[in-house]
Coordinates of C-alpha atoms and ligand atoms in Angstrom, one line a residue:
Chain M
M198 CA -0.1 0.1 -0.1
S199 CA 1.2 3.7 -0.8
Y200 CA -0.1 6.9 0.5
F201 CA -2.0 7.0 -2.8
G202 CA -3.5 3.6 -1.9
F203 CA -4.6 4.8 1.4
I204 CA -6.0 8.1 0.0
W205 CA -7.8 6.3 -2.9
A206 CA -9.4 3.8 -0.2
S207 CA -10.4 6.8 2.1
L208 CA -11.9 8.7 -0.8
W209 CA -14.2 5.6 -1.7
R210 CA -15.5 5.2 2.1
K211 CA -18.9 6.1 1.2
K212 CA -19.1 5.0 -2.5
T213 CA -22.4 6.3 -3.5
R214 CA -21.6 9.8 -1.9
A215 CA -18.2 9.6 -3.6
A216 CA -19.9 8.8 -7.0
F217 CA -22.4 11.7 -6.8
T218 CA -19.9 14.1 -5.8
I219 CA -17.5 13.2 -8.7
L220 CA -20.6 13.2 -11.1
S221 CA -21.5 16.6 -10.0
L222 CA -17.9 17.8 -10.4
L223 CA -17.9 16.2 -13.9
C224 CA -21.2 18.1 -14.9
A225 CA -19.4 21.3 -13.6
F226 CA -16.4 21.0 -15.4
L227 CA -18.0 19.8 -18.7
L228 CA -20.2 22.9 -18.5
F229 CA -17.0 25.0 -17.7
G230 CA -15.2 23.5 -20.7
L231 CA -18.1 23.9 -23.0
L232 CA -19.2 27.5 -22.1
Q233 CA -15.5 28.5 -21.9
S234 CA -14.8 27.2 -25.4
I235 CA -18.1 28.7 -26.7
G236 CA -17.5 32.1 -25.1
A237 CA -13.8 31.9 -26.5
F238 CA -15.3 31.2 -29.8
F239 CA -17.6 34.2 -29.8
T240 CA -14.7 36.5 -28.8
A241 CA -12.2 34.8 -31.1
G242 CA -13.7 36.6 -34.1
A243 CA -12.9 39.9 -32.3
D244 CA -9.4 38.7 -31.0
F245 CA -7.6 37.2 -33.9
V246 CA -7.8 39.9 -36.2
G247 CA -5.7 42.5 -34.3
A248 CA -5.9 46.1 -35.0
S249 CA -4.3 46.4 -38.2
R250 CA -7.3 47.2 -40.3
L251 CA -10.2 49.8 -40.1
I252 CA -13.8 49.1 -40.7
V253 CA -16.0 51.9 -42.2
Q254 CA -19.5 51.5 -41.8
S255 CA -22.5 53.6 -42.0
R256 CA -23.0 55.7 -38.9
V257 CA -26.7 54.5 -38.8
S258 CA -26.1 50.9 -38.5
F259 CA -23.8 48.2 -39.9
T260 CA -26.6 46.7 -41.7
D261 CA -26.9 50.0 -43.8
S262 CA -24.7 49.8 -46.9
L263 CA -22.2 52.7 -47.9
P264 CA -22.4 53.6 -51.5
V265 CA -19.2 52.4 -53.4
R266 CA -18.6 56.0 -54.8
L267 CA -17.0 56.9 -51.4
M268 CA -14.1 54.5 -52.2
P269 CA -12.0 56.9 -54.1
Q270 CA -12.3 59.5 -51.2
I271 CA -11.5 57.2 -48.7
E272 CA -8.6 56.0 -50.6
R273 CA -7.3 59.8 -50.7
V274 CA -7.4 60.0 -46.9
P275 CA -3.4 60.2 -45.7
G276 CA -2.5 57.2 -43.9
V277 CA -4.7 54.8 -46.0
A278 CA -2.8 52.2 -48.1
A279 CA -5.7 50.5 -49.7
V280 CA -9.2 50.1 -49.6
H281 CA -11.7 47.0 -50.2
H282 CA -15.2 46.6 -49.6
D283 CA -17.6 43.8 -48.5
Q284 CA -21.4 43.3 -48.4
W285 CA -22.8 40.8 -46.1
F286 CA -24.7 38.4 -48.7
G287 CA -26.9 36.7 -46.3
G288 CA -25.8 33.4 -47.7
V289 CA -27.5 30.0 -47.0
L290 CA -25.9 26.7 -48.4
G291 CA -28.3 23.8 -49.1
E292 CA -31.7 23.8 -47.3
N293 CA -30.9 26.4 -44.7
T294 CA -27.3 26.4 -43.5
Q295 CA -26.0 29.9 -42.9
A296 CA -22.9 30.5 -44.7
F297 CA -20.4 33.4 -43.8
A298 CA -20.5 34.8 -47.4
F299 CA -19.7 38.3 -48.7
A300 CA -19.9 39.9 -52.1
S301 CA -16.3 41.3 -52.0
N302 CA -14.3 43.5 -54.3
P303 CA -12.3 40.6 -56.1
R304 CA -9.3 42.8 -56.7
T305 CA -8.9 44.4 -53.5
L306 CA -9.5 41.4 -51.3
R307 CA -6.1 39.9 -51.2
V308 CA -4.6 43.3 -50.8
V309 CA -6.2 44.1 -47.7
Y310 CA -6.4 40.5 -46.4
P311 CA -3.1 39.0 -47.3
E312 CA -4.0 36.4 -44.4
W313 CA -5.8 34.5 -47.3
V314 CA -3.6 32.4 -49.3
M315 CA -4.3 31.1 -52.7
P316 CA -2.5 30.3 -56.0
E317 CA -1.8 33.5 -58.3
E318 CA -3.9 31.9 -61.1
Q319 CA -7.0 31.5 -58.8
W320 CA -6.6 35.2 -57.7
Q321 CA -6.4 36.1 -61.2
A322 CA -9.7 34.1 -62.0
F323 CA -11.5 35.6 -59.3
A324 CA -10.6 38.9 -60.4
N325 CA -11.8 38.1 -64.0
T326 CA -14.7 35.8 -64.0
R327 CA -18.0 37.7 -63.6
T328 CA -19.7 34.9 -61.8
G329 CA -16.4 33.9 -59.6
A330 CA -16.6 32.8 -56.3
I331 CA -13.6 31.8 -54.0
I332 CA -14.3 29.4 -50.9
G333 CA -12.5 28.5 -48.0
R334 CA -10.7 25.3 -47.4
I335 CA -13.3 24.3 -44.6
I336 CA -16.0 24.7 -46.9
A337 CA -14.5 23.0 -49.7
D338 CA -13.6 20.0 -47.7
Q339 CA -16.9 20.0 -46.1
Y340 CA -19.1 20.0 -49.6
G341 CA -16.3 18.2 -51.5
W342 CA -16.1 21.1 -53.9
K343 CA -13.3 21.8 -56.3
V344 CA -12.4 24.6 -58.5
G345 CA -14.6 24.4 -61.7
D346 CA -17.8 23.3 -59.6
K347 CA -20.9 25.3 -59.5
L348 CA -21.8 27.1 -56.0
P349 CA -25.4 26.9 -55.4
L350 CA -25.7 29.7 -52.9
K351 CA -29.1 31.2 -51.8
S352 CA -29.3 34.7 -50.1
N353 CA -31.8 35.5 -47.6
I354 CA -31.2 39.0 -48.2
F355 CA -30.7 39.9 -51.9
P356 CA -33.0 38.6 -54.7
Q357 CA -31.9 38.9 -58.2
K358 CA -33.4 41.1 -61.0
D359 CA -35.9 38.3 -61.7
G360 CA -36.8 37.9 -58.0
S361 CA -35.0 34.7 -57.5
M362 CA -33.2 34.0 -54.2
A363 CA -31.2 31.3 -55.8
W364 CA -27.8 32.4 -57.1
E365 CA -25.1 30.4 -58.9
F366 CA -21.4 31.1 -58.9
D367 CA -18.4 29.5 -60.4
I368 CA -16.0 28.3 -57.9
V369 CA -12.8 29.6 -59.4
G370 CA -10.6 29.3 -56.2
I371 CA -10.3 27.7 -52.8
F372 CA -8.1 29.6 -50.1
D373 CA -6.2 28.7 -47.1
G374 CA -5.3 30.8 -44.0
K375 CA -1.7 31.9 -43.6
D376 CA -1.6 30.1 -40.1
E377 CA -3.7 27.8 -38.0
T378 CA -5.7 30.4 -36.6
W379 CA -6.6 31.7 -40.0
Q380 CA -7.2 28.3 -41.2
R381 CA -9.9 27.9 -38.8
Q382 CA -11.6 30.8 -40.4
T383 CA -11.8 29.2 -43.8
S384 CA -15.5 28.6 -43.5
Q385 CA -16.0 31.9 -45.4
I386 CA -17.0 32.5 -49.1
F387 CA -16.3 35.5 -51.2
V388 CA -18.4 36.1 -54.4
N389 CA -17.6 38.7 -56.9
W390 CA -18.9 41.9 -56.3
D391 CA -19.4 43.3 -59.6
Y392 CA -21.5 40.5 -60.6
F393 CA -23.6 40.8 -57.5
N394 CA -23.8 44.7 -58.2
E395 CA -25.3 44.3 -61.5
A396 CA -27.7 41.4 -60.7
N397 CA -29.3 42.1 -57.5
Q398 CA -32.8 43.7 -57.5
F399 CA -32.1 46.4 -54.8
G400 CA -30.1 48.5 -57.1
E401 CA -26.3 49.0 -57.9
G402 CA -23.7 50.9 -56.2
N403 CA -23.8 49.5 -52.4
A404 CA -20.7 48.5 -51.2
G405 CA -21.5 47.3 -47.8
V406 CA -18.6 48.2 -45.6
F407 CA -15.3 49.4 -46.5
V408 CA -12.0 47.7 -45.1
V409 CA -9.0 50.1 -44.8
K410 CA -5.5 48.9 -44.7
L411 CA -3.4 51.5 -43.0
V412 CA 0.2 52.4 -43.8
D413 CA 1.0 52.5 -40.2
V414 CA -1.0 50.6 -37.5
N415 CA -0.1 53.2 -35.0
Q416 CA -2.1 55.9 -36.8
A417 CA -5.4 54.1 -36.5
D418 CA -7.2 56.4 -34.7
E419 CA -6.2 59.6 -36.4
V420 CA -7.0 57.9 -40.0
A421 CA -10.3 56.8 -38.3
Q422 CA -11.3 60.3 -37.2
A423 CA -10.0 61.7 -40.6
I424 CA -12.4 59.5 -42.5
D425 CA -15.6 59.9 -40.4
Q426 CA -14.9 63.8 -40.5
L427 CA -14.5 63.7 -44.2
F428 CA -18.3 62.4 -44.6
L429 CA -19.4 64.4 -41.6
N430 CA -22.9 66.1 -42.3
S431 CA -23.4 64.2 -45.7
P432 CA -26.0 61.8 -46.4
D433 CA -23.5 59.1 -45.8
E434 CA -21.9 59.7 -42.4
T435 CA -19.6 56.9 -41.5
K436 CA -18.4 55.2 -38.4
T437 CA -14.9 54.0 -38.5
Q438 CA -13.3 51.8 -35.9
S439 CA -10.6 48.9 -35.8
E440 CA -11.6 45.7 -37.2
K441 CA -11.4 44.2 -33.6
D442 CA -14.0 46.8 -32.2
F443 CA -16.1 46.2 -35.1
N444 CA -16.3 42.5 -34.7
K445 CA -17.0 42.9 -31.0
G446 CA -19.7 45.2 -31.9
F447 CA -21.0 42.7 -34.2
F448 CA -20.8 39.8 -31.8
A449 CA -22.4 42.2 -29.0
Q450 CA -25.8 41.9 -31.3
I451 CA -25.9 38.1 -30.3
G452 CA -25.8 39.3 -26.7
D453 CA -23.0 39.7 -24.3
I454 CA -22.1 36.0 -24.4
G455 CA -19.2 36.5 -22.4
L456 CA -21.0 37.8 -19.4
I457 CA -23.7 35.3 -19.7
V458 CA -21.0 32.7 -19.7
R459 CA -19.3 34.2 -16.5
L460 CA -22.7 34.4 -14.6
I461 CA -23.5 30.8 -15.4
L462 CA -20.1 29.6 -14.4
L463 CA -20.2 31.7 -11.1
A464 CA -23.6 30.1 -10.2
V465 CA -22.0 26.6 -11.2
F466 CA -19.0 26.9 -9.0
F467 CA -20.8 28.4 -6.1
T468 CA -23.0 25.1 -6.1
I469 CA -20.0 22.9 -6.5
V470 CA -18.1 24.5 -3.8
I471 CA -21.0 24.0 -1.3
L472 CA -21.6 20.5 -2.6
T473 CA -18.0 19.3 -2.3
G474 CA -17.5 21.2 0.6
N475 CA -20.2 19.4 2.3
T476 CA -19.0 16.1 1.0
M477 CA -15.6 16.7 2.5
A478 CA -16.7 18.3 5.8
Q479 CA -19.0 15.1 6.3
A480 CA -16.4 12.7 5.2
V481 CA -14.0 14.0 7.8
R482 CA -16.4 14.4 10.7
E483 CA -17.2 10.8 10.5
R484 CA -13.7 9.8 10.7
I485 CA -12.6 11.8 13.4
P486 CA -11.5 8.9 15.6
E487 CA -9.7 7.4 12.6
M488 CA -8.0 10.6 12.3
A489 CA -6.9 10.6 16.0
V490 CA -5.8 6.9 15.5
L491 CA -3.7 8.2 12.6
K492 CA -2.2 10.7 14.9
T493 CA -1.6 8.1 17.7
L494 CA 0.3 5.8 15.1
G495 CA 2.7 8.8 14.7
F496 CA 1.3 10.8 11.5
S497 CA 2.2 14.4 12.2
N498 CA -0.3 17.3 12.1
G499 CA 1.2 18.2 8.7
Q500 CA 0.7 14.8 7.3
V501 CA -2.8 14.4 8.4
T502 CA -3.5 17.8 6.8
A503 CA -1.9 16.8 3.7
L504 CA -3.8 13.3 3.7
V505 CA -7.3 15.3 3.9
V506 CA -6.2 17.9 1.3
A507 CA -4.9 15.2 -0.9
E508 CA -8.3 13.4 -0.7
A509 CA -10.0 16.5 -1.9
L510 CA -7.7 17.1 -4.5
L511 CA -8.1 13.4 -5.8
L512 CA -12.0 14.1 -5.8
C513 CA -11.8 17.2 -7.6
L514 CA -9.1 15.9 -10.3
I515 CA -11.4 12.8 -11.0
G516 CA -14.6 14.7 -11.5
G517 CA -12.9 17.9 -13.2
L518 CA -10.6 16.0 -15.7
L519 CA -13.3 13.7 -16.8
G520 CA -15.7 16.7 -17.2
M521 CA -13.0 18.4 -19.1
S522 CA -12.2 15.6 -21.2
L523 CA -16.0 15.1 -22.1
S524 CA -16.3 18.8 -23.1
T525 CA -12.9 18.3 -25.5
L526 CA -14.8 15.4 -27.0
A527 CA -18.0 17.2 -27.3
I528 CA -16.2 20.3 -28.9
S529 CA -14.3 18.2 -31.5
G530 CA -17.3 16.6 -32.2
M531 CA -19.2 19.8 -32.8
A532 CA -16.3 21.1 -35.0
K533 CA -16.4 17.9 -37.1
A534 CA -20.2 17.7 -37.4
A535 CA -20.7 21.4 -38.4
P536 CA -17.2 22.7 -39.6
A537 CA -18.9 25.8 -41.4
F538 CA -20.0 27.3 -38.1
F539 CA -17.7 25.4 -35.5
G540 CA -14.9 24.9 -37.4
A541 CA -13.0 27.6 -35.3
L542 CA -14.4 25.8 -32.1
A543 CA -11.3 24.2 -31.0
P544 CA -10.4 22.6 -27.6
D545 CA -8.2 25.3 -26.2
P546 CA -5.3 24.5 -23.9
T547 CA -5.7 27.6 -22.1
I548 CA -9.2 26.6 -21.1
W549 CA -7.5 23.4 -19.8
L550 CA -5.0 25.3 -17.7
Q551 CA -7.9 27.3 -16.2
A552 CA -9.8 24.3 -15.6
I553 CA -6.8 22.8 -13.8
A554 CA -6.3 25.8 -11.8
A555 CA -9.9 25.8 -10.7
M556 CA -9.7 22.2 -9.7
L557 CA -6.6 23.1 -7.4
L558 CA -8.1 26.0 -5.9
L559 CA -11.5 23.9 -5.3
A560 CA -9.7 21.2 -3.7
L561 CA -7.9 23.7 -1.5
V562 CA -11.2 25.7 -0.4
V563 CA -13.0 22.4 0.4
G564 CA -10.3 20.5 1.7
L565 CA -8.3 22.8 3.9
P566 CA -11.0 23.7 6.5
P567 CA -11.5 20.1 7.6
A568 CA -8.1 19.1 7.2
L569 CA -7.1 22.1 9.8
R570 CA -9.7 20.7 11.9
V571 CA -8.1 17.4 11.9
A572 CA -4.6 18.8 12.8
R573 CA -6.1 20.8 15.7
L574 CA -7.8 17.6 17.1
K575 CA -6.3 16.4 20.5
I576 CA -5.7 12.9 20.4
V577 CA -6.8 11.9 23.7
D578 CA -10.1 13.8 23.4
A579 CA -10.9 12.4 20.1
L580 CA -10.1 8.9 21.1
A581 CA -12.2 9.2 24.1
G582 CA -15.0 10.6 21.8
R583 CA -15.1 14.0 23.7
Chain G
M190 CA 17.3 -4.5 34.4
S191 CA 16.9 -0.8 33.4
A192 CA 13.8 1.0 33.6
M193 CA 11.8 1.3 30.5
V194 CA 9.4 3.6 32.0
E195 CA 10.0 6.2 34.7
V196 CA 7.1 8.7 35.6
R197 CA 8.5 11.2 38.4
N198 CA 6.0 13.1 40.3
V199 CA 3.6 13.4 37.8
S200 CA 0.3 15.6 38.2
K201 CA -2.4 15.8 35.6
V202 CA -5.0 18.4 35.8
Y203 CA -7.9 18.9 33.5
A204 CA -9.6 22.3 33.2
R205 CA -13.3 21.4 32.9
G206 CA -14.9 24.9 32.4
A207 CA -13.9 26.9 35.3
Q208 CA -13.3 23.9 37.4
Q209 CA -9.8 22.2 37.7
V210 CA -10.0 18.5 37.8
S211 CA -7.0 16.8 39.5
V212 CA -6.6 13.3 37.9
L213 CA -3.0 12.4 38.8
D214 CA -1.4 13.9 41.9
G215 CA 2.4 13.6 42.3
L216 CA 2.6 10.1 40.9
T217 CA 5.8 8.3 40.8
L218 CA 6.2 4.8 39.1
S219 CA 8.8 2.7 37.4
I220 CA 8.6 0.0 35.1
A221 CA 11.4 -2.3 34.1
S222 CA 12.4 -3.2 30.7
G223 CA 10.6 -6.6 29.9
D224 CA 7.9 -6.1 32.4
F225 CA 4.2 -6.9 31.8
V226 CA 2.2 -4.9 34.0
A227 CA -1.4 -4.8 34.7
L228 CA -3.0 -1.2 35.5
M229 CA -6.1 -1.7 37.6
G230 CA -8.4 0.8 39.4
P231 CA -11.9 2.1 39.8
S232 CA -13.5 3.9 36.7
G233 CA -12.2 7.5 36.6
S234 CA -9.2 6.7 38.6
G235 CA -7.0 8.0 35.9
K236 CA -5.5 4.8 34.3
T237 CA -6.2 5.9 30.8
T238 CA -4.7 9.3 31.5
L239 CA -1.5 7.6 33.0
L240 CA -1.4 5.2 29.9
N241 CA -1.7 8.3 27.5
L242 CA 1.2 10.0 29.4
I243 CA 3.6 6.8 29.0
G244 CA 2.7 6.5 25.4
G245 CA 3.3 10.2 24.6
L246 CA -0.3 11.0 23.4
D247 CA -0.6 13.6 26.1
Q248 CA 1.5 15.6 28.5
P249 CA 1.5 15.9 32.2
T250 CA 0.8 19.2 33.8
R251 CA 3.8 18.7 36.2
G252 CA 6.6 16.0 36.6
E253 CA 8.6 14.1 34.1
V254 CA 7.9 11.0 32.0
W255 CA 11.0 9.0 30.7
V256 CA 10.3 6.2 28.4
G257 CA 13.1 4.1 26.9
G258 CA 15.6 6.5 28.1
T259 CA 14.1 9.5 26.4
R260 CA 12.4 12.3 28.3
I261 CA 9.1 12.7 26.6
D262 CA 7.0 15.2 28.6
N263 CA 8.8 18.2 27.1
L264 CA 8.8 17.3 23.5
S265 CA 7.0 19.2 20.8
S266 CA 4.0 17.7 19.1
G267 CA 6.0 16.9 16.0
A268 CA 8.7 15.4 17.8
L269 CA 6.3 13.5 20.0
A270 CA 4.6 12.1 16.8
K271 CA 7.9 10.9 15.5
W272 CA 8.8 9.5 18.8
R273 CA 5.5 7.5 18.9
A274 CA 5.8 6.1 15.5
A275 CA 9.2 4.6 16.5
H276 CA 9.0 3.4 20.1
V277 CA 5.4 2.7 21.2
G278 CA 2.5 0.4 20.0
F279 CA -1.0 1.1 21.0
V280 CA -3.7 -1.3 21.4
F281 CA -7.3 -0.1 22.2
Q282 CA -10.4 -1.6 23.6
F283 CA -12.2 -1.3 20.3
Y284 CA -9.4 -2.0 18.1
N285 CA -9.6 1.3 16.0
L286 CA -8.8 -0.1 12.7
M287 CA -9.3 1.8 9.5
P288 CA -12.6 0.3 8.4
V289 CA -11.5 1.1 4.5
L290 CA -8.4 -0.9 4.7
S291 CA -7.9 -4.5 4.8
A292 CA -6.2 -6.4 7.6
I293 CA -2.8 -6.5 6.0
K294 CA -3.2 -2.7 4.9
N295 CA -4.0 -1.8 8.6
V296 CA -0.8 -3.6 9.6
E297 CA 1.3 -1.9 7.0
L298 CA -0.1 1.6 7.8
P299 CA 2.5 2.6 10.3
L300 CA 5.2 1.7 7.9
L301 CA 4.2 4.5 5.5
L302 CA 5.9 6.7 8.1
T303 CA 9.2 4.8 7.7
K304 CA 11.8 5.0 4.9
L305 CA 11.0 1.2 3.8
G306 CA 10.2 0.3 0.3
S307 CA 6.9 -1.0 -0.6
A308 CA 8.1 -4.6 -0.8
E309 CA 9.7 -4.5 2.5
R310 CA 6.6 -2.9 4.1
L311 CA 4.5 -5.7 2.9
K312 CA 7.0 -8.2 4.0
R313 CA 7.0 -6.9 7.6
A314 CA 3.1 -6.7 7.7
Q315 CA 3.0 -10.1 6.7
V316 CA 5.4 -11.3 9.4
A317 CA 3.5 -9.3 11.9
L318 CA 0.1 -10.7 10.8
Q319 CA 1.6 -14.4 10.9
L320 CA 2.9 -13.7 14.6
V321 CA -0.7 -13.0 15.6
G322 CA -1.9 -15.9 13.8
L323 CA -4.0 -14.4 11.0
T324 CA -2.1 -15.0 7.9
D325 CA -5.1 -16.1 6.0
R326 CA -7.2 -13.2 6.9
G327 CA -5.0 -10.4 5.2
N328 CA -7.3 -9.4 2.6
H329 CA -10.5 -9.1 4.8
K330 CA -11.7 -5.8 5.9
P331 CA -12.3 -5.2 9.7
K332 CA -16.1 -5.6 9.5
E333 CA -15.5 -8.9 7.9
L334 CA -13.4 -10.2 11.0
S335 CA -14.6 -11.2 14.5
G336 CA -13.6 -9.1 17.7
G337 CA -11.0 -11.2 18.6
Q338 CA -9.5 -11.2 14.9
E339 CA -9.7 -7.5 14.9
Q340 CA -7.8 -7.0 18.0
R341 CA -5.2 -9.4 16.5
V342 CA -4.7 -7.2 13.7
A343 CA -4.6 -4.3 16.0
I344 CA -1.7 -5.9 17.9
A345 CA 0.0 -6.8 14.7
R346 CA -0.3 -3.0 13.6
A347 CA 1.1 -2.3 17.1
L348 CA 4.1 -4.8 16.6
V349 CA 4.9 -4.0 13.1
S350 CA 7.5 -1.2 13.7
D351 CA 8.9 -3.2 16.3
P352 CA 8.4 -0.9 19.4
Q353 CA 10.0 -1.8 22.7
I354 CA 6.7 -1.0 24.6
L355 CA 3.3 -1.7 24.1
V356 CA 0.4 0.2 25.8
C357 CA -2.9 -1.5 25.8
D358 CA -6.3 0.1 27.2
E359 CA -8.5 -2.5 28.2
P360 CA -7.7 -4.6 25.2
T361 CA -9.8 -7.7 26.1
G362 CA -12.9 -5.2 27.5
D363 CA -15.0 -6.1 24.5
L364 CA -14.3 -9.7 24.1
D365 CA -15.7 -12.9 25.7
R366 CA -13.8 -15.0 28.1
K367 CA -12.5 -17.4 25.6
T368 CA -11.3 -14.8 23.1
A369 CA -10.1 -12.6 25.7
D370 CA -7.8 -15.6 26.9
E371 CA -6.4 -15.9 23.5
I372 CA -5.5 -12.4 23.3
L373 CA -4.1 -12.4 26.6
T374 CA -1.9 -15.2 25.9
L375 CA -0.6 -13.7 22.7
L376 CA 0.4 -10.7 24.6
Q377 CA 2.1 -12.9 27.2
T378 CA 4.0 -14.4 24.4
L379 CA 5.0 -11.1 23.0
N380 CA 6.4 -10.2 26.3
R381 CA 8.2 -13.5 27.2
E382 CA 9.4 -14.4 23.6
F383 CA 10.0 -11.0 22.2
G384 CA 10.9 -9.2 25.4
K385 CA 8.1 -6.5 24.6
T386 CA 7.5 -4.3 27.6
I387 CA 3.7 -4.2 28.2
V388 CA 1.5 -1.7 30.1
M389 CA -2.1 -3.1 30.0
V390 CA -5.2 -1.4 31.8
T391 CA -7.8 -3.7 32.5
H392 CA -10.9 -4.0 34.9
D393 CA -10.7 -7.8 34.8
P394 CA -8.8 -9.5 37.6
K395 CA -8.3 -12.6 35.6
A396 CA -6.7 -10.5 32.7
A397 CA -4.4 -9.1 35.2
E398 CA -3.3 -12.4 36.2
Y399 CA -1.6 -12.7 32.7
A400 CA 0.7 -9.9 33.9
K401 CA 3.9 -10.3 36.1
Y402 CA 2.3 -7.9 38.6
T403 CA -0.5 -5.3 39.2
L404 CA -0.5 -1.7 40.0
H405 CA -3.6 -0.4 41.8
L406 CA -4.6 3.2 41.0
D407 CA -6.9 4.9 43.1
K408 CA -8.0 8.7 43.1
G409 CA -4.7 9.5 41.3
T410 CA -2.3 7.5 43.3
L411 CA -0.7 4.3 43.5
A412 CA -2.5 2.2 46.2
E413 CA -0.2 -0.8 46.4
Q414 CA 1.9 -2.9 44.3
A415 CA 1.2 -6.7 44.3
A416 CA 3.3 -9.3 42.7
A417 CA 1.3 -11.7 40.7
Ligands
ATP765 N1 -9.6 15.9 28.5 C1 -10.3 15.6 29.7 N2 -10.8 16.6 30.2 C2 -11.7 16.7 31.2 N3 -11.5 15.7 32.2 C3 -11.0 14.7 31.8 C4 -10.3 14.6 30.5 N4 -9.8 13.2 30.5 C5 -10.0 12.5 31.6 N5 -10.9 13.3 32.2 C6 -11.3 12.8 33.7 O1 -10.4 12.4 34.2 C7 -10.9 11.3 35.2 C8 -9.8 10.1 34.9 O2 -10.1 9.7 33.5 P1 -9.6 8.3 32.8 O3 -10.1 8.2 31.6 O4 -7.9 8.4 32.9 O5 -10.1 7.2 33.8 P2 -9.8 5.8 33.7 O6 -9.1 5.3 34.8 O7 -9.3 5.3 32.5 O8 -11.5 5.3 33.8 P3 -12.2 4.2 33.0 O9 -12.0 2.9 33.9 O10 -13.6 4.6 32.9 O11 -11.7 4.1 31.6 C9 -12.3 11.1 34.8 O12 -13.0 11.8 35.8 C10 -12.3 11.9 33.5 O13 -13.7 12.3 33.4
MG766 MG1 -10.0 4.4 30.7

């Protein structure tokens, strides 16, 4: 028998109680893993882009399209290196799978987003094919599409001139991300804005939002102000912000996911502290005479304290690691089942680190009070049941 | 023979609320190495209190306690714990085994405090269990054993680290006559064959007959010293 063997045996003293406690720890950490990952997923859209670009949107609302004729004016603002424009297409694939599709300027996309990587001839084809579309690697793999295939993309916003919501584009390129983070974002679709512009029923000249590449990232604030100043009091007042802030605003529309996640987790952990704390307190209380015997045999106060804390730690680690493993499985499962949406939803090592830190902290919080009680125990009194 | 236990002018006073209860009062006593002593006396006379002082579980209010040449009444609680682990074996009336551990693991438990490797620990636990005649019950949990068997396991646990002295507080108090006699015979063997010094508290005059002599404690002082 080792110390571990002894702690293990003590843990299972009341099997049902231990099992239920582990089960609730498992649920808590499963929830933690899922919610943290989903929370991270919703903020990742904001985080991973950095602040190297500016987004110019209508001051009224980001769903309001800005006219494309503003483009040359923006291009002339000092500090602006290049301007690109994107129109949210409201794309739907198949029956009703939402797609991240944009009607994009096919010439400026690669200039402003060098993070998308594609062979030169495919970039050329995109710029020169009226009905051209390029799709991200995740979409290509999910649907098995190749260059040359038709892209049956519906829009739930823009009808064609004949009233049809069904569009058909030709896939002329498949792009990758420059690194792993960007690769996970390759569930996007870009269609040729020129064709979209002519063919949509709502009329020509709508650019959507402008994306500005800066000469110097440190001038972001000045350039943003200069652009907004330019259109002040015009019919097309603009609101310019860093890409990061823009994305945050975009996700804020879904609700403050981060806050909700934190509140739920707070409630969960409060419950789990009470529950596990109660289990540990009870487990030690009914064992006071045994603890006195351990001390009689020569176990020091420090050693009995360590034994109780170790038992709490073991309890928290079993439940916690099981829960986190399940959440990791669930997340990889979600990413595999629906890559277009959850492709970016990857098990995150920092969430594991947070979870392990939470397990350690929890073990201390629930294990230390009963452990110290045991340390203070007077052997003769405890043996006599006093 | 040199003294294994020397209790010098020891007093023990408990504070019970505002009241002071004097349990032992200036008690002096010497037990030679290799002795088997029975300690008798009415309930509340301080037998357990004295035994706890000799076993280093408690400390006197006044006076000195020497065991095996070491003065233990002024040791820190950490030093006392180490001392107990190395020098005393305890046997209680209600066995006080760990219910979650099998017999063999109960016996091995004190050896976790030593530097012995796991194979050596197991071997010594097996030897101790063999000594008390319970080799075949090693994998049973305490609740699967009879009272007499539990007490044998407890004695094996007290022996496993090879202490010079065993302190036993009413070791047969919860057993029937026949089983009690078996346990007492075992203690006698340990005293005679292995030279263990034994101090045993008992209420049972028949049990006291197994000892070499009996000490009578009354109201905190030793009344007489009768050789058996
Ligand atoms: N921790 C304590 N606090 C207060 N009083 C105590 C404490 N321990 C023992 N006593 C008192 O000291 C007296 C002697 O107790 P002790 O347990 O030594 O008696 P005993 O001779 O072993 O009795 P018994 O035969 O019933 O086991 C009793 O009156 C007891 O109530
Ligand atoms: Mg007593």
